[in-house]
Amino acid sequence: MGELPAGFLPDLRALRRWPELHGSLWREPVLVELTYGAVYRLVRRHVNPPSQVLDLGCGMGYMALELARDGCRVTAVDADAESIELARGALAADPLLRGREVLAYEVADIAEWQAPPGRFDVVVASRALHHVPDLEGVVSRMSRWLRPGGKLVCVDFAYDRFDRRCAAWLYQLQGLLQACGAGGSSDRLGDEPGPGIERVWAAWWQHHEQEHRLHTGDRLLDAFHTSFREQGHEWLPYLYWDVLEEVELAPAAAGAVARFVRNLEAHQITAGELPALLFSWIGQRGPGAARPTPQARSG
């Protein structure tokens, strides 16, 4: 995200405009609500207070903060010390939780962090597991940290489901916004669809596969099924996040465009015109996890 302005708090209940946060969804409240807010609401459907919750790879802590406000006791872990500092700042500024020992943030690598077996009712992993080196080892340890019957709630994305239809969709929307002067400061895609779509395609795979070497969706799902029994699995829109990162409009117009783009992607996924990339996966700790067929997993 780069340098953050003084006073910035990663708090879904204290959103304000930060125009200086170019390329960050946190610059406009409506963009946060449609992205990070949507992920929180998705997770919250599967977490019942007063659960003992572990938020792994918590980032700036917005999810943990909301779950604690909802009545859970939360331990939140992330390897990035600056993110945890921001999370603690938001916690300290909250009059609802100040002085209550219901939320603790820790700086630690999730591959090395230690906790007693059976300590938690729920482990939440929101867009955190696609880059851990020892994925299977971390999943196994998450299972041990849960009480018998405990639950994994994961929201992540399958970058490898990105295909030429996705590239064309992003080119069309990002190119249109750029042509209208509302597309941010990223490299111009150009007026010719063929080369423009190829640039979007190449940039996606360069970033996700070559530079960051993320785990594929199937790799994530296979790892979950080694230690958990699947209870729920849902595919959701995600490409719109990339479009919204670059939208530069007045707040009212930005909100209207953001909702249109999100709803358009959701419609095209339902119609079979685009693959979904974001998924939620709910699993219960236990042996003998059933492995779905690739057809059932493909969304």
PDB file of C-alpha atoms in Angstrom:
ATOM      1  CA  MET A   1       0.000   0.000   0.000  1.00  0.00           C
ATOM      2  CA  GLY A   2       2.963   2.291   0.464  1.00  0.00           C
ATOM      3  CA  GLU A   3       3.147   5.130   2.969  1.00  0.00           C
ATOM      4  CA  LEU A   4      -0.133   5.702   4.770  1.00  0.00           C
ATOM      5  CA  PRO A   5      -1.480   9.115   5.791  1.00  0.00           C
ATOM      6  CA  ALA A   6      -1.469  10.132   9.438  1.00  0.00           C
ATOM      7  CA  GLY A   7      -4.660   9.098  11.175  1.00  0.00           C
ATOM      8  CA  PHE A   8      -5.488   6.223   8.837  1.00  0.00           C
ATOM      9  CA  LEU A   9      -7.329   3.365  10.573  1.00  0.00           C
ATOM     10  CA  PRO A  10      -8.190   0.032   8.906  1.00  0.00           C
ATOM     11  CA  ASP A  11     -11.640  -0.037  10.505  1.00  0.00           C
ATOM     12  CA  LEU A  12     -14.881  -0.880   8.686  1.00  0.00           C
ATOM     13  CA  ARG A  13     -16.783   1.297  11.166  1.00  0.00           C
ATOM     14  CA  ALA A  14     -14.548   4.350  10.816  1.00  0.00           C
ATOM     15  CA  LEU A  15     -14.310   4.680   7.046  1.00  0.00           C
ATOM     16  CA  ARG A  16     -13.507   8.032   5.464  1.00  0.00           C
ATOM     17  CA  ARG A  17     -12.091   9.288   2.197  1.00  0.00           C
ATOM     18  CA  TRP A  18      -8.334   9.089   1.714  1.00  0.00           C
ATOM     19  CA  PRO A  19      -7.766  10.518  -1.814  1.00  0.00           C
ATOM     20  CA  GLU A  20      -4.002  10.282  -1.384  1.00  0.00           C
ATOM     21  CA  LEU A  21      -4.183   6.460  -1.252  1.00  0.00           C
ATOM     22  CA  HIS A  22      -3.912   6.022  -5.012  1.00  0.00           C
ATOM     23  CA  GLY A  23      -4.458   2.423  -6.111  1.00  0.00           C
ATOM     24  CA  SER A  24      -5.792   1.359  -2.701  1.00  0.00           C
ATOM     25  CA  LEU A  25      -9.382   0.323  -2.115  1.00  0.00           C
ATOM     26  CA  TRP A  26      -9.188   2.030   1.299  1.00  0.00           C
ATOM     27  CA  ARG A  27      -9.262   5.446  -0.393  1.00  0.00           C
ATOM     28  CA  GLU A  28     -13.094   5.409  -0.689  1.00  0.00           C
ATOM     29  CA  PRO A  29     -15.578   4.014   1.860  1.00  0.00           C
ATOM     30  CA  VAL A  30     -17.824   2.526  -0.826  1.00  0.00           C
ATOM     31  CA  LEU A  31     -14.891   0.590  -2.319  1.00  0.00           C
ATOM     32  CA  VAL A  32     -13.993  -0.867   1.086  1.00  0.00           C
ATOM     33  CA  GLU A  33     -17.606  -1.877   1.724  1.00  0.00           C
ATOM     34  CA  LEU A  34     -17.850  -3.700  -1.610  1.00  0.00           C
ATOM     35  CA  THR A  35     -14.585  -5.616  -1.123  1.00  0.00           C
ATOM     36  CA  TYR A  36     -13.195  -6.024   2.390  1.00  0.00           C
ATOM     37  CA  GLY A  37     -16.635  -5.449   3.873  1.00  0.00           C
ATOM     38  CA  ALA A  38     -18.073  -8.160   1.645  1.00  0.00           C
ATOM     39  CA  VAL A  39     -15.383 -10.614   2.769  1.00  0.00           C
ATOM     40  CA  TYR A  40     -16.097  -9.850   6.434  1.00  0.00           C
ATOM     41  CA  ARG A  41     -19.831 -10.431   5.932  1.00  0.00           C
ATOM     42  CA  LEU A  42     -19.096 -13.698   4.141  1.00  0.00           C
ATOM     43  CA  VAL A  43     -16.914 -14.942   7.011  1.00  0.00           C
ATOM     44  CA  ARG A  44     -19.352 -13.726   9.652  1.00  0.00           C
ATOM     45  CA  ARG A  45     -22.057 -16.048   8.275  1.00  0.00           C
ATOM     46  CA  HIS A  46     -19.972 -18.984   9.509  1.00  0.00           C
ATOM     47  CA  VAL A  47     -18.659 -17.665  12.854  1.00  0.00           C
ATOM     48  CA  ASN A  48     -20.970 -17.726  15.864  1.00  0.00           C
ATOM     49  CA  PRO A  49     -20.137 -15.716  18.996  1.00  0.00           C
ATOM     50  CA  PRO A  50     -18.761 -16.297  21.572  1.00  0.00           C
ATOM     51  CA  SER A  51     -16.353 -18.525  19.638  1.00  0.00           C
ATOM     52  CA  GLN A  52     -12.625 -18.588  20.288  1.00  0.00           C
ATOM     53  CA  VAL A  53     -11.301 -17.485  16.887  1.00  0.00           C
ATOM     54  CA  LEU A  54      -7.850 -17.560  15.317  1.00  0.00           C
ATOM     55  CA  ASP A  55      -7.438 -15.115  12.409  1.00  0.00           C
ATOM     56  CA  LEU A  56      -4.377 -16.324  10.481  1.00  0.00           C
ATOM     57  CA  GLY A  57      -2.658 -13.843   8.190  1.00  0.00           C
ATOM     58  CA  CYS A  58      -4.878 -11.073   9.539  1.00  0.00           C
ATOM     59  CA  GLY A  59      -3.178  -8.208   7.671  1.00  0.00           C
ATOM     60  CA  MET A  60      -4.303  -4.859   9.074  1.00  0.00           C
ATOM     61  CA  GLY A  61      -6.767  -6.600  11.352  1.00  0.00           C
ATOM     62  CA  TYR A  62     -10.131  -5.331  10.131  1.00  0.00           C
ATOM     63  CA  MET A  63     -11.653  -8.834  10.209  1.00  0.00           C
ATOM     64  CA  ALA A  64     -10.434  -9.639  13.718  1.00  0.00           C
ATOM     65  CA  LEU A  65     -11.663  -6.278  14.994  1.00  0.00           C
ATOM     66  CA  GLU A  66     -15.183  -6.871  13.683  1.00  0.00           C
ATOM     67  CA  LEU A  67     -15.357 -10.439  14.992  1.00  0.00           C
ATOM     68  CA  ALA A  68     -14.312  -9.206  18.439  1.00  0.00           C
ATOM     69  CA  ARG A  69     -17.002  -6.535  18.310  1.00  0.00           C
ATOM     70  CA  ASP A  70     -19.485  -9.266  17.443  1.00  0.00           C
ATOM     71  CA  GLY A  71     -18.681 -11.072  20.695  1.00  0.00           C
ATOM     72  CA  CYS A  72     -15.884 -13.479  19.757  1.00  0.00           C
ATOM     73  CA  ARG A  73     -12.561 -13.827  21.548  1.00  0.00           C
ATOM     74  CA  VAL A  74      -9.975 -13.401  18.816  1.00  0.00           C
ATOM     75  CA  THR A  75      -6.269 -14.035  18.385  1.00  0.00           C
ATOM     76  CA  ALA A  76      -4.947 -12.490  15.158  1.00  0.00           C
ATOM     77  CA  VAL A  77      -1.545 -13.288  13.672  1.00  0.00           C
ATOM     78  CA  ASP A  78       0.429 -11.760  10.807  1.00  0.00           C
ATOM     79  CA  ALA A  79       4.096 -11.648   9.865  1.00  0.00           C
ATOM     80  CA  ASP A  80       4.029  -7.967   8.856  1.00  0.00           C
ATOM     81  CA  ALA A  81       4.838  -5.790  11.861  1.00  0.00           C
ATOM     82  CA  GLU A  82       3.583  -2.586  10.206  1.00  0.00           C
ATOM     83  CA  SER A  83       0.200  -4.150   9.512  1.00  0.00           C
ATOM     84  CA  ILE A  84      -0.090  -5.314  13.113  1.00  0.00           C
ATOM     85  CA  GLU A  85       0.837  -1.830  14.335  1.00  0.00           C
ATOM     86  CA  LEU A  86      -2.052  -0.412  12.285  1.00  0.00           C
ATOM     87  CA  ALA A  87      -4.377  -3.102  13.619  1.00  0.00           C
ATOM     88  CA  ARG A  88      -3.435  -2.300  17.204  1.00  0.00           C
ATOM     89  CA  GLY A  89      -4.009   1.396  16.493  1.00  0.00           C
ATOM     90  CA  ALA A  90      -7.567   0.693  15.319  1.00  0.00           C
ATOM     91  CA  LEU A  91      -8.171  -1.457  18.404  1.00  0.00           C
ATOM     92  CA  ALA A  92      -6.856   1.240  20.730  1.00  0.00           C
ATOM     93  CA  ALA A  93      -9.174   3.808  19.112  1.00  0.00           C
ATOM     94  CA  ASP A  94     -12.288   1.680  19.634  1.00  0.00           C
ATOM     95  CA  PRO A  95     -14.261   2.680  22.760  1.00  0.00           C
ATOM     96  CA  LEU A  96     -16.290  -0.543  22.554  1.00  0.00           C
ATOM     97  CA  LEU A  97     -13.289  -2.827  23.054  1.00  0.00           C
ATOM     98  CA  ARG A  98     -10.870  -0.583  24.940  1.00  0.00           C
ATOM     99  CA  GLY A  99      -9.794  -2.258  28.160  1.00  0.00           C
ATOM    100  CA  ARG A 100     -11.391  -5.603  27.283  1.00  0.00           C
ATOM    101  CA  GLU A 101      -9.148  -8.631  26.710  1.00  0.00           C
ATOM    102  CA  VAL A 102     -11.077 -10.065  23.791  1.00  0.00           C
ATOM    103  CA  LEU A 103      -8.654  -9.339  20.932  1.00  0.00           C
ATOM    104  CA  ALA A 104      -4.898  -9.910  20.765  1.00  0.00           C
ATOM    105  CA  TYR A 105      -2.647  -9.210  17.786  1.00  0.00           C
ATOM    106  CA  GLU A 106       0.656 -11.045  17.377  1.00  0.00           C
ATOM    107  CA  VAL A 107       3.525 -10.585  14.927  1.00  0.00           C
ATOM    108  CA  ALA A 108       4.540 -14.043  13.721  1.00  0.00           C
ATOM    109  CA  ASP A 109       4.958 -16.160  10.614  1.00  0.00           C
ATOM    110  CA  ILE A 110       1.916 -18.435  10.437  1.00  0.00           C
ATOM    111  CA  ALA A 111       4.193 -21.299   9.403  1.00  0.00           C
ATOM    112  CA  GLU A 112       6.052 -21.022  12.718  1.00  0.00           C
ATOM    113  CA  TRP A 113       3.473 -19.695  15.166  1.00  0.00           C
ATOM    114  CA  GLN A 114       2.670 -21.986  18.105  1.00  0.00           C
ATOM    115  CA  ALA A 115      -0.612 -22.578  19.946  1.00  0.00           C
ATOM    116  CA  PRO A 116      -1.888 -25.313  22.287  1.00  0.00           C
ATOM    117  CA  PRO A 117      -3.871 -28.126  20.615  1.00  0.00           C
ATOM    118  CA  GLY A 118      -7.628 -27.673  20.710  1.00  0.00           C
ATOM    119  CA  ARG A 119      -7.478 -24.012  21.707  1.00  0.00           C
ATOM    120  CA  PHE A 120      -9.851 -22.564  19.087  1.00  0.00           C
ATOM    121  CA  ASP A 121     -13.413 -23.088  17.886  1.00  0.00           C
ATOM    122  CA  VAL A 122     -12.812 -21.457  14.487  1.00  0.00           C
ATOM    123  CA  VAL A 123      -9.770 -20.694  12.341  1.00  0.00           C
ATOM    124  CA  VAL A 124     -10.299 -17.905   9.806  1.00  0.00           C
ATOM    125  CA  ALA A 125      -7.917 -17.535   6.858  1.00  0.00           C
ATOM    126  CA  SER A 126      -8.851 -14.664   4.553  1.00  0.00           C
ATOM    127  CA  ARG A 127      -6.722 -14.425   1.386  1.00  0.00           C
ATOM    128  CA  ALA A 128      -3.750 -15.635   3.418  1.00  0.00           C
ATOM    129  CA  LEU A 129      -2.937 -19.228   2.468  1.00  0.00           C
ATOM    130  CA  HIS A 130      -2.247 -18.910  -1.272  1.00  0.00           C
ATOM    131  CA  HIS A 131       1.363 -17.894  -0.637  1.00  0.00           C
ATOM    132  CA  VAL A 132       2.481 -19.888   2.432  1.00  0.00           C
ATOM    133  CA  PRO A 133       5.459 -22.119   1.513  1.00  0.00           C
ATOM    134  CA  ASP A 134       4.440 -25.230   3.480  1.00  0.00           C
ATOM    135  CA  LEU A 135       0.725 -25.216   2.718  1.00  0.00           C
ATOM    136  CA  GLU A 136      -0.011 -28.784   3.804  1.00  0.00           C
ATOM    137  CA  GLY A 137       1.953 -28.321   7.030  1.00  0.00           C
ATOM    138  CA  VAL A 138       0.058 -25.120   7.918  1.00  0.00           C
ATOM    139  CA  VAL A 139      -3.307 -26.777   7.196  1.00  0.00           C
ATOM    140  CA  SER A 140      -2.377 -29.730   9.408  1.00  0.00           C
ATOM    141  CA  ARG A 141      -1.398 -27.394  12.237  1.00  0.00           C
ATOM    142  CA  MET A 142      -4.646 -25.432  11.866  1.00  0.00           C
ATOM    143  CA  SER A 143      -6.513 -28.690  12.380  1.00  0.00           C
ATOM    144  CA  ARG A 144      -4.562 -29.428  15.587  1.00  0.00           C
ATOM    145  CA  TRP A 145      -5.252 -25.926  16.959  1.00  0.00           C
ATOM    146  CA  LEU A 146      -9.001 -26.539  16.657  1.00  0.00           C
ATOM    147  CA  ARG A 147     -11.107 -28.339  19.239  1.00  0.00           C
ATOM    148  CA  PRO A 148     -12.779 -31.568  18.049  1.00  0.00           C
ATOM    149  CA  GLY A 149     -15.483 -30.529  15.621  1.00  0.00           C
ATOM    150  CA  GLY A 150     -13.893 -27.089  15.182  1.00  0.00           C
ATOM    151  CA  LYS A 151     -14.234 -25.235  11.914  1.00  0.00           C
ATOM    152  CA  LEU A 152     -11.995 -23.757   9.223  1.00  0.00           C
ATOM    153  CA  VAL A 153     -13.434 -20.718   7.425  1.00  0.00           C
ATOM    154  CA  CYS A 154     -11.295 -19.817   4.424  1.00  0.00           C
ATOM    155  CA  VAL A 155     -11.751 -17.124   1.802  1.00  0.00           C
ATOM    156  CA  ASP A 156      -9.149 -17.194  -0.952  1.00  0.00           C
ATOM    157  CA  PHE A 157      -8.779 -16.974  -4.696  1.00  0.00           C
ATOM    158  CA  ALA A 158      -7.779 -19.322  -7.498  1.00  0.00           C
ATOM    159  CA  TYR A 159      -5.607 -17.209  -9.792  1.00  0.00           C
ATOM    160  CA  ASP A 160      -5.251 -20.145 -12.211  1.00  0.00           C
ATOM    161  CA  ARG A 161      -8.937 -19.949 -13.192  1.00  0.00           C
ATOM    162  CA  PHE A 162      -8.142 -16.676 -14.977  1.00  0.00           C
ATOM    163  CA  ASP A 163      -8.683 -17.269 -18.694  1.00  0.00           C
ATOM    164  CA  ARG A 164      -8.949 -15.261 -21.928  1.00  0.00           C
ATOM    165  CA  ARG A 165     -12.530 -14.288 -21.088  1.00  0.00           C
ATOM    166  CA  CYS A 166     -11.287 -12.726 -17.851  1.00  0.00           C
ATOM    167  CA  ALA A 167      -8.531 -10.863 -19.691  1.00  0.00           C
ATOM    168  CA  ALA A 168     -11.023  -9.515 -22.234  1.00  0.00           C
ATOM    169  CA  TRP A 169     -13.435  -8.466 -19.456  1.00  0.00           C
ATOM    170  CA  LEU A 170     -10.746  -6.583 -17.564  1.00  0.00           C
ATOM    171  CA  TYR A 171      -9.470  -4.951 -20.761  1.00  0.00           C
ATOM    172  CA  GLN A 172     -12.943  -3.744 -21.700  1.00  0.00           C
ATOM    173  CA  LEU A 173     -13.756  -2.202 -18.324  1.00  0.00           C
ATOM    174  CA  GLN A 174     -10.321  -0.843 -17.495  1.00  0.00           C
ATOM    175  CA  GLY A 175      -9.872   0.457 -21.038  1.00  0.00           C
ATOM    176  CA  LEU A 176     -13.238   2.215 -20.965  1.00  0.00           C
ATOM    177  CA  LEU A 177     -12.440   3.879 -17.636  1.00  0.00           C
ATOM    178  CA  GLN A 178      -9.054   4.973 -18.947  1.00  0.00           C
ATOM    179  CA  ALA A 179     -10.643   6.407 -22.101  1.00  0.00           C
ATOM    180  CA  CYS A 180     -13.016   8.419 -19.884  1.00  0.00           C
ATOM    181  CA  GLY A 181     -10.171   9.724 -17.755  1.00  0.00           C
ATOM    182  CA  ALA A 182     -11.308   7.708 -14.743  1.00  0.00           C
ATOM    183  CA  GLY A 183      -8.928   4.793 -14.947  1.00  0.00           C
ATOM    184  CA  GLY A 184      -6.158   5.760 -12.595  1.00  0.00           C
ATOM    185  CA  SER A 185      -2.443   6.036 -13.270  1.00  0.00           C
ATOM    186  CA  SER A 186      -1.616   2.515 -14.453  1.00  0.00           C
ATOM    187  CA  ASP A 187      -0.139   1.845 -17.885  1.00  0.00           C
ATOM    188  CA  ARG A 188      -2.551   2.593 -20.706  1.00  0.00           C
ATOM    189  CA  LEU A 189      -3.977  -0.482 -22.364  1.00  0.00           C
ATOM    190  CA  GLY A 190      -4.283   1.108 -25.793  1.00  0.00           C
ATOM    191  CA  ASP A 191      -7.130   1.335 -28.306  1.00  0.00           C
ATOM    192  CA  GLU A 192      -6.560  -2.004 -30.051  1.00  0.00           C
ATOM    193  CA  PRO A 193      -8.349  -4.846 -28.230  1.00  0.00           C
ATOM    194  CA  GLY A 194      -6.074  -7.651 -29.437  1.00  0.00           C
ATOM    195  CA  PRO A 195      -2.788  -6.298 -28.061  1.00  0.00           C
ATOM    196  CA  GLY A 196      -4.555  -4.820 -25.044  1.00  0.00           C
ATOM    197  CA  ILE A 197      -6.080  -8.140 -24.009  1.00  0.00           C
ATOM    198  CA  GLU A 198      -2.713  -9.830 -24.446  1.00  0.00           C
ATOM    199  CA  ARG A 199      -1.119  -7.264 -22.130  1.00  0.00           C
ATOM    200  CA  VAL A 200      -3.741  -7.926 -19.455  1.00  0.00           C
ATOM    201  CA  TRP A 201      -3.309 -11.692 -19.866  1.00  0.00           C
ATOM    202  CA  ALA A 202       0.482 -11.552 -19.647  1.00  0.00           C
ATOM    203  CA  ALA A 203       0.473  -9.164 -16.678  1.00  0.00           C
ATOM    204  CA  TRP A 204      -1.869 -11.415 -14.669  1.00  0.00           C
ATOM    205  CA  TRP A 205       0.236 -14.525 -15.110  1.00  0.00           C
ATOM    206  CA  GLN A 206       3.498 -12.674 -14.625  1.00  0.00           C
ATOM    207  CA  HIS A 207       2.290 -11.255 -11.310  1.00  0.00           C
ATOM    208  CA  HIS A 208       0.540 -14.280  -9.822  1.00  0.00           C
ATOM    209  CA  GLU A 209       2.506 -17.238 -11.169  1.00  0.00           C
ATOM    210  CA  GLN A 210       6.018 -16.055 -11.943  1.00  0.00           C
ATOM    211  CA  GLU A 211       6.616 -13.228  -9.455  1.00  0.00           C
ATOM    212  CA  HIS A 212       4.663 -14.520  -6.446  1.00  0.00           C
ATOM    213  CA  ARG A 213       4.344 -18.251  -7.249  1.00  0.00           C
ATOM    214  CA  LEU A 214       0.943 -18.566  -5.614  1.00  0.00           C
ATOM    215  CA  HIS A 215      -0.757 -21.879  -4.967  1.00  0.00           C
ATOM    216  CA  THR A 216      -3.453 -22.836  -7.432  1.00  0.00           C
ATOM    217  CA  GLY A 217      -7.061 -23.209  -6.378  1.00  0.00           C
ATOM    218  CA  ASP A 218      -6.908 -26.999  -6.655  1.00  0.00           C
ATOM    219  CA  ARG A 219      -3.755 -27.091  -4.518  1.00  0.00           C
ATOM    220  CA  LEU A 220      -5.534 -25.136  -1.784  1.00  0.00           C
ATOM    221  CA  LEU A 221      -8.654 -27.293  -1.904  1.00  0.00           C
ATOM    222  CA  ASP A 222      -6.663 -30.537  -1.933  1.00  0.00           C
ATOM    223  CA  ALA A 223      -4.763 -29.393   1.166  1.00  0.00           C
ATOM    224  CA  PHE A 224      -7.981 -28.588   3.020  1.00  0.00           C
ATOM    225  CA  HIS A 225      -9.402 -32.034   2.313  1.00  0.00           C
ATOM    226  CA  THR A 226      -6.466 -33.761   4.012  1.00  0.00           C
ATOM    227  CA  SER A 227      -7.545 -32.502   7.469  1.00  0.00           C
ATOM    228  CA  PHE A 228     -11.133 -31.276   7.172  1.00  0.00           C
ATOM    229  CA  ARG A 229     -14.544 -32.485   6.054  1.00  0.00           C
ATOM    230  CA  GLU A 230     -16.108 -30.030   3.636  1.00  0.00           C
ATOM    231  CA  GLN A 231     -19.257 -28.318   4.900  1.00  0.00           C
ATOM    232  CA  GLY A 232     -19.644 -25.580   2.332  1.00  0.00           C
ATOM    233  CA  HIS A 233     -17.967 -24.228  -0.799  1.00  0.00           C
ATOM    234  CA  GLU A 234     -18.992 -21.161  -2.798  1.00  0.00           C
ATOM    235  CA  TRP A 235     -17.485 -19.400  -5.827  1.00  0.00           C
ATOM    236  CA  LEU A 236     -17.759 -15.597  -5.965  1.00  0.00           C
ATOM    237  CA  PRO A 237     -16.820 -12.531  -8.074  1.00  0.00           C
ATOM    238  CA  TYR A 238     -13.289 -11.185  -7.650  1.00  0.00           C
ATOM    239  CA  LEU A 239     -12.118  -9.533 -10.876  1.00  0.00           C
ATOM    240  CA  TYR A 240     -14.006  -6.382  -9.942  1.00  0.00           C
ATOM    241  CA  TRP A 241     -11.466  -5.771  -7.163  1.00  0.00           C
ATOM    242  CA  ASP A 242      -8.826  -5.107  -9.848  1.00  0.00           C
ATOM    243  CA  VAL A 243     -11.118  -2.672 -11.661  1.00  0.00           C
ATOM    244  CA  LEU A 244     -12.047  -0.782  -8.494  1.00  0.00           C
ATOM    245  CA  GLU A 245      -8.421  -0.289  -7.512  1.00  0.00           C
ATOM    246  CA  GLU A 246      -8.039   2.047 -10.482  1.00  0.00           C
ATOM    247  CA  VAL A 247     -11.376   3.942 -10.483  1.00  0.00           C
ATOM    248  CA  GLU A 248     -10.840   7.684  -9.973  1.00  0.00           C
ATOM    249  CA  LEU A 249     -14.203   9.431  -9.777  1.00  0.00           C
ATOM    250  CA  ALA A 250     -16.168  11.607  -7.400  1.00  0.00           C
ATOM    251  CA  PRO A 251     -17.531   9.534  -4.473  1.00  0.00           C
ATOM    252  CA  ALA A 252     -21.111   9.262  -5.755  1.00  0.00           C
ATOM    253  CA  ALA A 253     -20.004   8.273  -9.246  1.00  0.00           C
ATOM    254  CA  ALA A 254     -17.347   5.904  -7.896  1.00  0.00           C
ATOM    255  CA  GLY A 255     -19.996   4.111  -5.856  1.00  0.00           C
ATOM    256  CA  ALA A 256     -22.359   3.731  -8.803  1.00  0.00           C
ATOM    257  CA  VAL A 257     -19.574   2.452 -11.076  1.00  0.00           C
ATOM    258  CA  ALA A 258     -18.261   0.099  -8.380  1.00  0.00           C
ATOM    259  CA  ARG A 259     -21.655  -1.509  -7.784  1.00  0.00           C
ATOM    260  CA  PHE A 260     -22.289  -1.809 -11.524  1.00  0.00           C
ATOM    261  CA  VAL A 261     -18.957  -3.554 -12.123  1.00  0.00           C
ATOM    262  CA  ARG A 262     -19.458  -5.956  -9.215  1.00  0.00           C
ATOM    263  CA  ASN A 263     -23.001  -6.815 -10.267  1.00  0.00           C
ATOM    264  CA  LEU A 264     -21.962  -7.260 -13.891  1.00  0.00           C
ATOM    265  CA  GLU A 265     -19.295  -9.778 -12.960  1.00  0.00           C
ATOM    266  CA  ALA A 266     -21.717 -11.657 -10.690  1.00  0.00           C
ATOM    267  CA  HIS A 267     -24.277 -11.817 -13.508  1.00  0.00           C
ATOM    268  CA  GLN A 268     -21.749 -13.093 -16.034  1.00  0.00           C
ATOM    269  CA  ILE A 269     -20.537 -15.766 -13.613  1.00  0.00           C
ATOM    270  CA  THR A 270     -24.117 -16.951 -13.112  1.00  0.00           C
ATOM    271  CA  ALA A 271     -24.647 -16.972 -16.879  1.00  0.00           C
ATOM    272  CA  GLY A 272     -21.501 -19.069 -17.409  1.00  0.00           C
ATOM    273  CA  GLU A 273     -19.753 -16.282 -19.312  1.00  0.00           C
ATOM    274  CA  LEU A 274     -16.944 -15.813 -16.770  1.00  0.00           C
ATOM    275  CA  PRO A 275     -15.281 -18.148 -14.272  1.00  0.00           C
ATOM    276  CA  ALA A 276     -15.386 -17.166 -10.615  1.00  0.00           C
ATOM    277  CA  LEU A 277     -11.997 -16.721  -8.939  1.00  0.00           C
ATOM    278  CA  LEU A 278     -12.808 -16.007  -5.300  1.00  0.00           C
ATOM    279  CA  PHE A 279     -14.084 -18.827  -3.112  1.00  0.00           C
ATOM    280  CA  SER A 280     -15.199 -19.498   0.426  1.00  0.00           C
ATOM    281  CA  TRP A 281     -14.546 -22.944   1.869  1.00  0.00           C
ATOM    282  CA  ILE A 282     -15.908 -24.190   5.173  1.00  0.00           C
ATOM    283  CA  GLY A 283     -14.594 -27.393   6.720  1.00  0.00           C
ATOM    284  CA  GLN A 284     -14.945 -29.255  10.001  1.00  0.00           C
ATOM    285  CA  ARG A 285     -11.936 -30.757  11.699  1.00  0.00           C
ATOM    286  CA  GLY A 286     -11.976 -34.514  11.355  1.00  0.00           C
ATOM    287  CA  PRO A 287     -10.429 -37.529   9.594  1.00  0.00           C
ATOM    288  CA  GLY A 288     -11.645 -39.167   6.423  1.00  0.00           C
ATOM    289  CA  ALA A 289     -12.204 -35.968   4.491  1.00  0.00           C
ATOM    290  CA  ALA A 290     -14.130 -36.669   1.307  1.00  0.00           C
ATOM    291  CA  ARG A 291     -12.419 -35.439  -1.829  1.00  0.00           C
ATOM    292  CA  PRO A 292     -14.822 -34.005  -4.424  1.00  0.00           C
ATOM    293  CA  THR A 293     -14.259 -34.767  -8.077  1.00  0.00           C
ATOM    294  CA  PRO A 294     -12.609 -32.060 -10.229  1.00  0.00           C
ATOM    295  CA  GLN A 295     -15.988 -31.469 -11.872  1.00  0.00           C
ATOM    296  CA  ALA A 296     -17.620 -30.687  -8.521  1.00  0.00           C
ATOM    297  CA  ARG A 297     -14.742 -28.410  -7.602  1.00  0.00           C
ATOM    298  CA  SER A 298     -14.598 -26.388 -10.773  1.00  0.00           C
ATOM    299  CA  GLY A 299     -17.504 -24.070  -9.917  1.00  0.00           C
TER     300      GLY A 299
END
